[in-house]
XYZ file of C-alpha atoms in Angstrom:
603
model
C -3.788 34.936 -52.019
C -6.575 36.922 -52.697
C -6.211 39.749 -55.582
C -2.496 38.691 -56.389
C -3.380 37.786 -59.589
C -4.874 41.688 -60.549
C -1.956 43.341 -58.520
C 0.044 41.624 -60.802
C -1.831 42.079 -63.257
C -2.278 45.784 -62.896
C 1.888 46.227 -62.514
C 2.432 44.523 -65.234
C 0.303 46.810 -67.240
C 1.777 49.941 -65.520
C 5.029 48.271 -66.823
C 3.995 48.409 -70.261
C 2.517 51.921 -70.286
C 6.156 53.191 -68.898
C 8.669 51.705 -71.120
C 9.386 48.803 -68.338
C 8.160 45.424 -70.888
C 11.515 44.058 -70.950
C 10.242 43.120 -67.167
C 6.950 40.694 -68.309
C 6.996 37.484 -66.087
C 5.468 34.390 -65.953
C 2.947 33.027 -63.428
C 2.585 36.002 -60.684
C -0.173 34.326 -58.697
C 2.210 31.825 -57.313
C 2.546 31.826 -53.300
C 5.413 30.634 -51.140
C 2.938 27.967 -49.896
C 1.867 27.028 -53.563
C 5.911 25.549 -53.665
C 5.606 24.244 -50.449
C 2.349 21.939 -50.606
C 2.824 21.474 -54.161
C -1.089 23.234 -55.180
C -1.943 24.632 -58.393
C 1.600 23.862 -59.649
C 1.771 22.364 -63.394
C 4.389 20.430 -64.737
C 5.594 21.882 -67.893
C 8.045 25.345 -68.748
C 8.312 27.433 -66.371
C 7.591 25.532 -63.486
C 8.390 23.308 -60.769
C 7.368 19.839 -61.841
C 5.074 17.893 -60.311
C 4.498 17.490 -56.635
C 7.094 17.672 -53.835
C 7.458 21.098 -52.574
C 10.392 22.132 -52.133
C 12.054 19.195 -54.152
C 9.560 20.473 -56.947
C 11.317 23.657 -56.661
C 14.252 22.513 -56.533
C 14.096 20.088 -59.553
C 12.605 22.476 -62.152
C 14.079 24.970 -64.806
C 13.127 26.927 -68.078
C 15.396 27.514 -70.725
C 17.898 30.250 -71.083
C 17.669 32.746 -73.646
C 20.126 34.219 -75.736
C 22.663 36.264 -73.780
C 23.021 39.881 -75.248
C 26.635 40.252 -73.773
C 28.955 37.219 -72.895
C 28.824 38.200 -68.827
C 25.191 38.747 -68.042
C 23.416 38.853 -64.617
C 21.797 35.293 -65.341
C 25.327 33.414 -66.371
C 26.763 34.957 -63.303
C 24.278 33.641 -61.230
C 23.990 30.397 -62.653
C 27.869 29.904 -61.957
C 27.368 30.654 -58.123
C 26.851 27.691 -56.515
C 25.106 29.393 -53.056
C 22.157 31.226 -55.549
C 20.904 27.801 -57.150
C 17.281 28.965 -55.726
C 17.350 32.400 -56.410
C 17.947 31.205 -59.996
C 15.379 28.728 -60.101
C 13.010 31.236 -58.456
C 13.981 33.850 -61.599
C 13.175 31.139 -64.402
C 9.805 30.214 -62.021
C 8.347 33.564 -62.597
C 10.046 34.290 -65.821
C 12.677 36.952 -65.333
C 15.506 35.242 -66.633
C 15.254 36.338 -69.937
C 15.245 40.204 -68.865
C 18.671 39.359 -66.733
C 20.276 38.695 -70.080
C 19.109 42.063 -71.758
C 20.520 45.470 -72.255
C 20.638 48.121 -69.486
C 21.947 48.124 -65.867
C 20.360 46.593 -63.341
C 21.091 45.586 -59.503
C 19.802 42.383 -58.400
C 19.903 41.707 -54.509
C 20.657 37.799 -54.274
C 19.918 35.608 -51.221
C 22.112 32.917 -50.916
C 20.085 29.630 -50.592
C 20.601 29.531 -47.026
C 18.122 32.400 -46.817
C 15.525 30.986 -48.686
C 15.745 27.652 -46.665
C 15.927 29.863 -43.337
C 12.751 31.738 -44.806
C 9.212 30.700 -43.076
C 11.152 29.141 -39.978
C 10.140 30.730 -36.781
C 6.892 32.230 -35.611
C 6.271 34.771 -38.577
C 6.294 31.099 -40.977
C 2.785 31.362 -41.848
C 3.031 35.196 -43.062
C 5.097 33.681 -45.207
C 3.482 31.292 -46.751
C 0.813 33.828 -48.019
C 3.567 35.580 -49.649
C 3.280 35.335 -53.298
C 6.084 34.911 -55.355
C 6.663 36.958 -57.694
C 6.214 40.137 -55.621
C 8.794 38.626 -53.561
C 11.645 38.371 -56.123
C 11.189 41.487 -58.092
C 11.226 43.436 -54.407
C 15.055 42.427 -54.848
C 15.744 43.606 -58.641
C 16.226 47.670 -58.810
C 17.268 49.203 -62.052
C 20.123 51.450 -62.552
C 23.316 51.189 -60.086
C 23.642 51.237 -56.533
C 26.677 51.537 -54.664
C 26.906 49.562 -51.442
C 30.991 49.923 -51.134
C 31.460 50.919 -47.018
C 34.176 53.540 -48.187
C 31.752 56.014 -49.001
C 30.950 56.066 -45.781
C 34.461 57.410 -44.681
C 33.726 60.494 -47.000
C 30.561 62.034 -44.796
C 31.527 63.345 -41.239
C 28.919 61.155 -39.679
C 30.292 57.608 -40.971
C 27.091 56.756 -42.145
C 25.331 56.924 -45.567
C 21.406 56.143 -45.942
C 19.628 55.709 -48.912
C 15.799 54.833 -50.469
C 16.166 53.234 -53.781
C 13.131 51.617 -55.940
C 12.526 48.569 -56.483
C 10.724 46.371 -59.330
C 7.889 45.937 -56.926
C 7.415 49.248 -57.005
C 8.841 49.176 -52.902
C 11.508 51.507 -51.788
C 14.890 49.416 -50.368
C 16.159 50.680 -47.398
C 19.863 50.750 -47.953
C 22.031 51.603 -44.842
C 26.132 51.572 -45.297
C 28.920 52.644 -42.394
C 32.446 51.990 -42.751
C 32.188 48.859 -42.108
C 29.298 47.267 -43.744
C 26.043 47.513 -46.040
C 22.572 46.391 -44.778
C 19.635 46.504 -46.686
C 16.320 47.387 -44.566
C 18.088 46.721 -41.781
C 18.148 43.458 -41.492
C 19.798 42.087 -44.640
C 23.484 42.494 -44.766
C 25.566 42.215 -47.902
C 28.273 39.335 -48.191
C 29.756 40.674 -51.999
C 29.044 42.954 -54.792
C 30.331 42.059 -58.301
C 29.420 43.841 -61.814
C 28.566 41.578 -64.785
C 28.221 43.471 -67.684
C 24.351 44.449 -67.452
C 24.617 45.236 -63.814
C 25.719 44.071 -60.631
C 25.016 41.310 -58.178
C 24.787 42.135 -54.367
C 24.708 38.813 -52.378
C 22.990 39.146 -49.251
C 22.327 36.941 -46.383
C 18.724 37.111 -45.949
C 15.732 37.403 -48.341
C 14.257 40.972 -48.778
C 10.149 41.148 -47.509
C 8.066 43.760 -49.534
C 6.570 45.329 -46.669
C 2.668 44.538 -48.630
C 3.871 41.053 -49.048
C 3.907 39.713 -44.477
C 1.332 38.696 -42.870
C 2.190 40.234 -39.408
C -1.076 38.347 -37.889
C -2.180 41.392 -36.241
C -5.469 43.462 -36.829
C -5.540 44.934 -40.265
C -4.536 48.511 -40.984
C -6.864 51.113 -40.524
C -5.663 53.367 -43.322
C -5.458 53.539 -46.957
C -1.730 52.527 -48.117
C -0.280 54.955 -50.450
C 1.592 53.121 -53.267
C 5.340 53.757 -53.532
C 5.196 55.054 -56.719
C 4.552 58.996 -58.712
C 2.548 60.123 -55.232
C 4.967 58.904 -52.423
C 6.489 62.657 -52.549
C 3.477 64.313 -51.911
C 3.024 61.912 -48.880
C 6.079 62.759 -47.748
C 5.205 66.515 -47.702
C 2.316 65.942 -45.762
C 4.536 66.351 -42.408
C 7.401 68.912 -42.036
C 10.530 67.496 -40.856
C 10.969 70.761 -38.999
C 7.601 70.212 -37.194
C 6.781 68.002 -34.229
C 4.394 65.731 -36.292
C 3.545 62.067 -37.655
C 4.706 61.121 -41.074
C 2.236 58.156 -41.823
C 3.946 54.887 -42.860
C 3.462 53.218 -46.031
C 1.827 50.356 -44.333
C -0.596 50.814 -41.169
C -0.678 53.655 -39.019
C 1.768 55.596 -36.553
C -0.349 54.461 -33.331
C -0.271 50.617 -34.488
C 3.264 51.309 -34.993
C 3.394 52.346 -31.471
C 1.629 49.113 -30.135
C 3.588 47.018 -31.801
C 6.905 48.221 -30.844
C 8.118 48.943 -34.107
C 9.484 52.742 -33.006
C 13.125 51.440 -32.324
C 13.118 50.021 -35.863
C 16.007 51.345 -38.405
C 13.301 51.842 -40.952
C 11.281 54.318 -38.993
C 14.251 56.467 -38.147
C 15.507 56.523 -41.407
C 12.739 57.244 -43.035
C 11.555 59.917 -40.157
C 7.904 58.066 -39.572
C 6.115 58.731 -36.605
C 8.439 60.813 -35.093
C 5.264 62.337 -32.789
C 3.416 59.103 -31.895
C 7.346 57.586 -31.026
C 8.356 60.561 -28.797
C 11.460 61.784 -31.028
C 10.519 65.345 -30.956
C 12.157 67.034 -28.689
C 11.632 70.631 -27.534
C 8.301 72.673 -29.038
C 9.751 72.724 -32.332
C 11.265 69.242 -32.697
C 13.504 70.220 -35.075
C 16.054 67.759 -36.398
C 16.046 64.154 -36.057
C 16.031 63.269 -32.483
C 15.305 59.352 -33.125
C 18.449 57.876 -31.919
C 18.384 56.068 -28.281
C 18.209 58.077 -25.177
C 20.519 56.527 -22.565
C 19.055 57.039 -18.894
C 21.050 58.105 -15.280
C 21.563 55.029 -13.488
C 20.171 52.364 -16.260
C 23.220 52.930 -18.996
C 23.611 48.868 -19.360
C 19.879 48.593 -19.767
C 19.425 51.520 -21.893
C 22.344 51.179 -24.493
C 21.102 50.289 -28.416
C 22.819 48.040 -30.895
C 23.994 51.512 -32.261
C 25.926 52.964 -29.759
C 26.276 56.156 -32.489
C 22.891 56.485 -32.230
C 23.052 56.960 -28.604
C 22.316 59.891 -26.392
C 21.598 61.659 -23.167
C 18.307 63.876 -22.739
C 19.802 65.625 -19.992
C 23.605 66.251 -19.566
C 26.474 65.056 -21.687
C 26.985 61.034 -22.994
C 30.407 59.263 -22.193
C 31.377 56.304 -24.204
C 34.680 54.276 -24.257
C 35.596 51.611 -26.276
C 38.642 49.333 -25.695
C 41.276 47.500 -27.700
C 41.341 49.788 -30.823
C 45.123 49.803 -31.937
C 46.509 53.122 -33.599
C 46.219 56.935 -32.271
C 44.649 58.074 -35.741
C 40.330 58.496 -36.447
C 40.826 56.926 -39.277
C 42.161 54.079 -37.364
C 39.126 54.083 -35.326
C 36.573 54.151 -38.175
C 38.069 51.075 -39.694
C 37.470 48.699 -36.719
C 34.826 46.847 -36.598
C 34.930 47.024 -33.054
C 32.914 50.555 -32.948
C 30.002 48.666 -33.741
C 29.593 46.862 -30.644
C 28.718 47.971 -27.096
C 30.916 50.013 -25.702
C 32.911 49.128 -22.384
C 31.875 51.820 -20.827
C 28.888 54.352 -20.641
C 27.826 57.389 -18.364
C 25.559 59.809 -18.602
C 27.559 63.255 -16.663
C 24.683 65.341 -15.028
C 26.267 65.722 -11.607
C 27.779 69.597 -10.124
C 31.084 69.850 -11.375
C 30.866 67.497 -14.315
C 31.827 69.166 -17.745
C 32.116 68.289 -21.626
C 35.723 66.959 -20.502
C 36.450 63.498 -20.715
C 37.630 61.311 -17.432
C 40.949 61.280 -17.409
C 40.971 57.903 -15.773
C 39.046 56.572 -18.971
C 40.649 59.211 -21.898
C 44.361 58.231 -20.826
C 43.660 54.379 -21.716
C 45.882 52.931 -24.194
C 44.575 52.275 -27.454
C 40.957 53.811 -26.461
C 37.896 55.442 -28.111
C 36.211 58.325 -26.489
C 32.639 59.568 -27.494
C 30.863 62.264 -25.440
C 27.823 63.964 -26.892
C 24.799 65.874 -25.496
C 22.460 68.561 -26.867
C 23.815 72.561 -26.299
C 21.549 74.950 -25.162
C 22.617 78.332 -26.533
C 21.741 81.269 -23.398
C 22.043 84.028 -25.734
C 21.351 84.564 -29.500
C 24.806 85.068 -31.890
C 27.907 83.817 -32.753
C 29.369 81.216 -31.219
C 32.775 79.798 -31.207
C 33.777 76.344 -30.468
C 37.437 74.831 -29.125
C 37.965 71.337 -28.665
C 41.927 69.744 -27.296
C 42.109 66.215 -27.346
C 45.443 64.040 -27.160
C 45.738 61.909 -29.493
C 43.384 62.948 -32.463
C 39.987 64.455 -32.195
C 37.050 65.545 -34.128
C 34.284 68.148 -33.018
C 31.353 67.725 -35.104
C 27.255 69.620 -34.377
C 24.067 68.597 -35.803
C 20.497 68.933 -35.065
C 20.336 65.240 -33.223
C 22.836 61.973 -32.988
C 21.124 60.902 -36.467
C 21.506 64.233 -38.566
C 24.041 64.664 -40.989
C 27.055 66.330 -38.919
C 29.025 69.226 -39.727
C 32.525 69.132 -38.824
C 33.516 72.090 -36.799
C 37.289 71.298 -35.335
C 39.578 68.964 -36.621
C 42.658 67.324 -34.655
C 45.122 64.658 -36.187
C 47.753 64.184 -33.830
C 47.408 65.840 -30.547
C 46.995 68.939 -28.474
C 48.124 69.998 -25.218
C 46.138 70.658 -22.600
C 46.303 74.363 -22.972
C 46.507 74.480 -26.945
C 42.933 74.397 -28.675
C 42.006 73.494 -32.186
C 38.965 76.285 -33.238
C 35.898 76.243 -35.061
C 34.537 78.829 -37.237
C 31.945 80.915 -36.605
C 28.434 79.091 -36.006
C 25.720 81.250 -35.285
C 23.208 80.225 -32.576
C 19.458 80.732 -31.390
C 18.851 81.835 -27.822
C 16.727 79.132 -26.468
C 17.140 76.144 -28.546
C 19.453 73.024 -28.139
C 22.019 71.744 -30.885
C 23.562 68.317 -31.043
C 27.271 68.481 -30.295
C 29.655 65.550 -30.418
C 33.771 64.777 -29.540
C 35.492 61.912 -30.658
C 39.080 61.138 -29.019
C 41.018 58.455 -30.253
C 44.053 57.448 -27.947
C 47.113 55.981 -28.792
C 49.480 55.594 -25.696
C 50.851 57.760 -22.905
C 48.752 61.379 -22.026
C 45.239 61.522 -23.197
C 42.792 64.503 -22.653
C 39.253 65.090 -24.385
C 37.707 68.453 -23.520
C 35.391 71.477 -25.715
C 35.006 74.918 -24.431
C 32.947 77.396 -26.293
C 32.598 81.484 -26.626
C 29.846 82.816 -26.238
C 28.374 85.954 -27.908
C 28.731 87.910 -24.928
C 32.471 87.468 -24.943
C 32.353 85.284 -22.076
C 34.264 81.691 -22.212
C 32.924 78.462 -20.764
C 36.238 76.042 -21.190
C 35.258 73.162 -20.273
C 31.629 73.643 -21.121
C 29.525 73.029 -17.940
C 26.738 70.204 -17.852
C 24.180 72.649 -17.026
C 24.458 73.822 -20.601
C 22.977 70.412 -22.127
C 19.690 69.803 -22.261
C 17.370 68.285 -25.656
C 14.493 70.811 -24.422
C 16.537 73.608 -22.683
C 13.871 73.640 -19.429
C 16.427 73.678 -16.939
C 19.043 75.356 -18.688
C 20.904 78.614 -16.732
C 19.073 81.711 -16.369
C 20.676 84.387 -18.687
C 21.613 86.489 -15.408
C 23.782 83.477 -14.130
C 25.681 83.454 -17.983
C 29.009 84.708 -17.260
C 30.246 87.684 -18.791
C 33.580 88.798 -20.251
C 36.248 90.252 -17.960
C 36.959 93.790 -18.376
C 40.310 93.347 -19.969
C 38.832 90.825 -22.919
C 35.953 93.331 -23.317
C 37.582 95.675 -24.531
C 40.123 94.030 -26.750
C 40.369 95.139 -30.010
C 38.258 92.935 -32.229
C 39.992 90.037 -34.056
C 37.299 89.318 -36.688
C 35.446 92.631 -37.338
C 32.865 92.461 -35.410
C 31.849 94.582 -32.549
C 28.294 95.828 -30.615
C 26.112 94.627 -28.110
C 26.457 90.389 -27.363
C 23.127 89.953 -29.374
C 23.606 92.552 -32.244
C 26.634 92.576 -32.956
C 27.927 94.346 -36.764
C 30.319 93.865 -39.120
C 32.804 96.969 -38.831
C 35.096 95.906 -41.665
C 38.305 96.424 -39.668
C 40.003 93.742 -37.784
C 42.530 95.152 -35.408
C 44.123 98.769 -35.212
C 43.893 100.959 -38.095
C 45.215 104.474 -38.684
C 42.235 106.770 -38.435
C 42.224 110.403 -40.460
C 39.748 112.466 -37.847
C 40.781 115.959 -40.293
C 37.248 116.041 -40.954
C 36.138 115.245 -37.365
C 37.949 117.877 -36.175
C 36.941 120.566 -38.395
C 33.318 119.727 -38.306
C 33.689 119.797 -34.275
C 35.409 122.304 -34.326
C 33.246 124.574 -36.666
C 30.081 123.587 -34.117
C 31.880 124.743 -31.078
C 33.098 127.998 -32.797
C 29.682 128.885 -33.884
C 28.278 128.272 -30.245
C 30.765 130.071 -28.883
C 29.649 133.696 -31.473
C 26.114 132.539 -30.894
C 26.613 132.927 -26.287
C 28.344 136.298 -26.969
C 26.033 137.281 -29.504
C 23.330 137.186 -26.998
C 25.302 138.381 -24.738
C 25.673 141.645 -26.434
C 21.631 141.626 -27.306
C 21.213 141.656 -23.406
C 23.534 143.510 -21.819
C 24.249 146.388 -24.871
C 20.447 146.299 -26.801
C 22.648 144.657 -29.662
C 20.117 143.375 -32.855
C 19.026 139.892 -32.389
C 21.009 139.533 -35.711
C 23.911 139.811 -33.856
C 24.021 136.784 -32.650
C 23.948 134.753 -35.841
C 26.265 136.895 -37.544
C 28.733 135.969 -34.620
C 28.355 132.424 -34.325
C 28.983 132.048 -38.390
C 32.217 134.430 -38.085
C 33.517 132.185 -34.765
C 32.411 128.967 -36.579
C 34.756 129.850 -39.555
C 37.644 130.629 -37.407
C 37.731 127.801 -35.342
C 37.220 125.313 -38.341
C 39.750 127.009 -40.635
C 42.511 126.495 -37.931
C 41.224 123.038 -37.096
C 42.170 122.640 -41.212
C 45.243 123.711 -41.100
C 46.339 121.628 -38.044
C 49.320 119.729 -39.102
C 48.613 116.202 -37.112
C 44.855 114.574 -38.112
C 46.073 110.886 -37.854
C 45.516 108.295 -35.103
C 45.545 104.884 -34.495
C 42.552 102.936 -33.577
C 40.504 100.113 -33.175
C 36.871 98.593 -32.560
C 36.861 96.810 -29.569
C 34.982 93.528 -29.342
C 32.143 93.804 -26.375
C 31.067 97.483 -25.700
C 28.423 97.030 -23.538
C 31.424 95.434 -20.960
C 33.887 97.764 -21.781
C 33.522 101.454 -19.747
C 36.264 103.151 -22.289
C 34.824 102.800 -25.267
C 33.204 105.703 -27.525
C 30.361 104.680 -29.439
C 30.843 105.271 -33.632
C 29.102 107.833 -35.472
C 29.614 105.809 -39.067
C 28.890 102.095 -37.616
C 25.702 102.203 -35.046
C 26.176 100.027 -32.500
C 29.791 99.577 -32.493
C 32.620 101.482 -30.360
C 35.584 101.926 -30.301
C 38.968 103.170 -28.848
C 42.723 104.221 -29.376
C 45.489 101.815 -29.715
């Protein structure tokens, strides 16, 4: 291939100038065909002998150096009798040597099923072009990485993502649920065993540098950042907050496009092209919106290999999956089974549907429920969220289906139909959407999914009406049509402290009724109704007798004095009290002096 030799070249030098020498290899010009039709291939250390291809590869070995620990990377590998070619691949280019030294270091290992299965198919002749040694140090990473699934059952979305660097100076897409580890989504990992200088992770297919294929398609038409000191300041070139294209490392967002690459793990992950793909959603396109939209009407044509991933543009997302034993989410998140399709899916957009489960589907023994969609908050605040499910349930929001999710109500067990497990306060936007989604997992006998939500205004929404979900908000309710509190629940005493107007609401500092000292509310009122009461008769006087205009001060300050001094002395100042939750609803309530914006009332 054309240049390999200076690439390699070049990295090798890079290698040197950074500390990295223990990493030197052999012959980096080698290609994939090179083995294959036996060209430019000497017999003698190092590699293959003579001609036969394959068998050539097969046949040949270098010695091993002297191990710096009795359980290195390179004895470990030698012992497992499914790497023989990854091993003879390692002493090909020279590497073996540097998987006996000090340090830690993570070696991905193809079994040799994957490098037999590698080059079959139409994409065979990329292949071939591949060379080498780019190939095998794309699967070598040093320092640790931890592929175990159970980290995944630590992070309210089940699923843990990560970028980690390669040898080949090539980021590793590394993708774990509870239930597996993948790396760049298409590799998944068999085993993971430490040796004493690191760890092996077997893996089922053989890892492609994304420089190294050969897609046979017209070249890029873009410089290709490296993957190395500046691949942070490409990623800074696009705001994840901002509807725009984040450039891949190799060819551009509109070839991704043609080629069909937008449905691709790696371009979600790594938030590429989120413009040129559609993703954003809304002006802003805020949050990651890249998981699968599933259409009215086409929900068996539309659904992913990711059903998590899954979601409705407009109205809420029903999913049910079947023959999942055990009335616990943890029970749930341990079966395989979540993976696959589910056996049912509906999008709800109809009058009358609501963010409330079927209860011909939720009641199902040993059932999983999802239902998701994207809330549009009418009104700017603080929201509260209640979700009742029978058996357990979880209530989590994000900004879309492949954001990290915070958990906002938690159910293990169940709830009755009338008995709600609540979220803290979240506060919401007027205008924009947020990603909510319910989980129900059902045991035997009742079940029941269902989330209702408070609005600022006071007003509840239990179940939450379809009308409210909506990625872009465009045909969410008009703000007259929100409903708004009753009288009765407007003027409740506030439970948390806060009280005002829906969309300004402030932090009074009292939750409840409180005993109120007005002493100095009453004098002060009572000194300013004594001293207008001098200052009428004062004038009176001044018109009716000639009295001096003095008069009329003098009088006011001698009433004012009288009326506050008995106001002092009165014997009961005390009364009990409360802010009360929605003033603008509530036609009893007496604005505060000391808190602007709030009211409030007697107990």
């Amino acid at each position: 291939r054309v240049g390999a030799d200076d690439r390699a070249n070049d990295r090798a030098n890079d290698r040197d100038r950074s500390g990295r020498s223990q990493w030197a290899r052999g012959d980096g010009g080698l290609t994939w065909g090179s083995f294959i039709d036996g060209d430019d291939v000497e017999v003698g250390a190092g590699n293959p002998g003579g001609s036969g291809g394959w068998e050539a590869f097969l046949n040949g070995g270098a010695s091993v150096s002297a191990m710096s620990c009795d359980d290195t990377l390179m004895t470990e590998l030698e012992r497992d009798e499914e790497l023989t070619l990854l091993v003879k691949a390692l002493k090909q280019i020279g590497l073996e040597t540097s998987l006996q030294g000090p340090g830690y270091t993570t070696l991905f290992a193809p079994t040799d099923g994957a490098f037999i299965e590698l080059g079959k198919g139409a994409n065979g002749g990329g292949v071939l072009n591949m060379d080498l040694a780019d190939v095998i140090e794309y699967h070598i990473s040093e320092g640790e990485v931890d592929v175990n699934p159970d980290q995944a059952l630590e992070v309210p979305s089940n699923l843990v993502t990560r970028t980690v660097a390669s040898l080949a100076s090539k980021p590793l897409q590394i993708r774990i649920t509870p239930f597996s580890a993948t790396v760049n989504d298409a590799a998944t990992v068999l085993d993971a065993r430490e040796v004493c200088n690191g760890q092996i992770v077997k893996v089922n297919q053989v890892l492609l540098p994304p420089s190294s294929f050969d897609f046979g398609d017209p070249p890029p038409t873009q410089s290709t950042p490296e993957y190395a000191e500046e691949f942070e300041d490409f990623v800074e070139a696009c705001d994840a907050t901002q509807c725009c294209d984040l450039e891949p490392p190799e060819f551009s967002c509109r070839e991704q496009v043609e080629w069909g690459k937008c449905d691709e793990e790696w371009v979600k992950v790594g938030k590429f092209c989120r413009k040129s793909c559609g993703f954003c959603i809304g002006d802003g396109g805020g949050g990651d919106r890249s998981g699968n939209a599933i259409l009215p009407g086409q929900e068996d044509q539309s659904a992913s290999s990711d059903p998590f991933s899954d979601y409705a543009r407009e109205g809420l997302l029903y999913q049910q999956w079947l023959d999942l034993g055990g009335w616990r989410i943890t029970d749930m998140l341990r079966n395989e089974k979540i993976t696959e399709k589910p056996a049912t899916t509906m999008v709800l957009d109809a009058a009358g549907d609501a963010f409330e489960g079927p209860s011909s589907f939720v009641r199902t023994k040993d059932s999983m429920s999802r239902m998701s969609g994207f809330f549009c908050a009418p009104l700017s605040g603080d929201y509260k969220f209640f979700l009742s499910t029978d058996d357990s349930g979880r209530l989590y929001i994000a900004d879309g289906p492949l954001d990290r999710k915070r958990r906002l109500a938690k159910i293990s067990g169940y709830k009755r139909g009338s008995e709600w497990a609540t979220s803290e306060v979240v506060n919401l936007k007027k205008g924009e959407s947020y990603f909510l989604e319910a989980m129900q997992k059902q045991g035997d006998g009742a079940g029941h999914l269902k989330v209702a939500v408070q609005l600022p205004s006071g007003a509840r929404l239990s179940p939450i009406p379809q009308e409210y979900f909506s990625a872009n908000c465009k045909n969410m309710p008009s703000i007259e049509s929100v409903p708004r509190p009753s009288q009765e629940e407007a003027c409740k005493c506030t439970d948390d402290g806060y009280s005002g107007p829906s969309e300004k609401r402030v932090n009074t500092g009292k939750k409840g009724c409180f005993t109120y000292d007005f002493r100095q509310d009453l004098v002060q009122g009572s000194e300013r109704l004594g001293q207008q009461f001098g200052s009428r008769i004062g004038q009176y006087f001044s018109n009716r007798w000639g009295a001096s205009p003095e008069a009329a001060g003098r009088l006011a300050s001698y009433w004012g004095r009288v009326a506050s001094t008995n106001a002092g002395n009165a014997d009961q100042t005390t009364a009990r009290i409360c802010y009360i939750k929605y003033p603008e609803f509530c036609p009893t309530g007496f604005p505060s002096r000391e808190i602007p914006g709030a009211s409030w009332r007697r107990c």
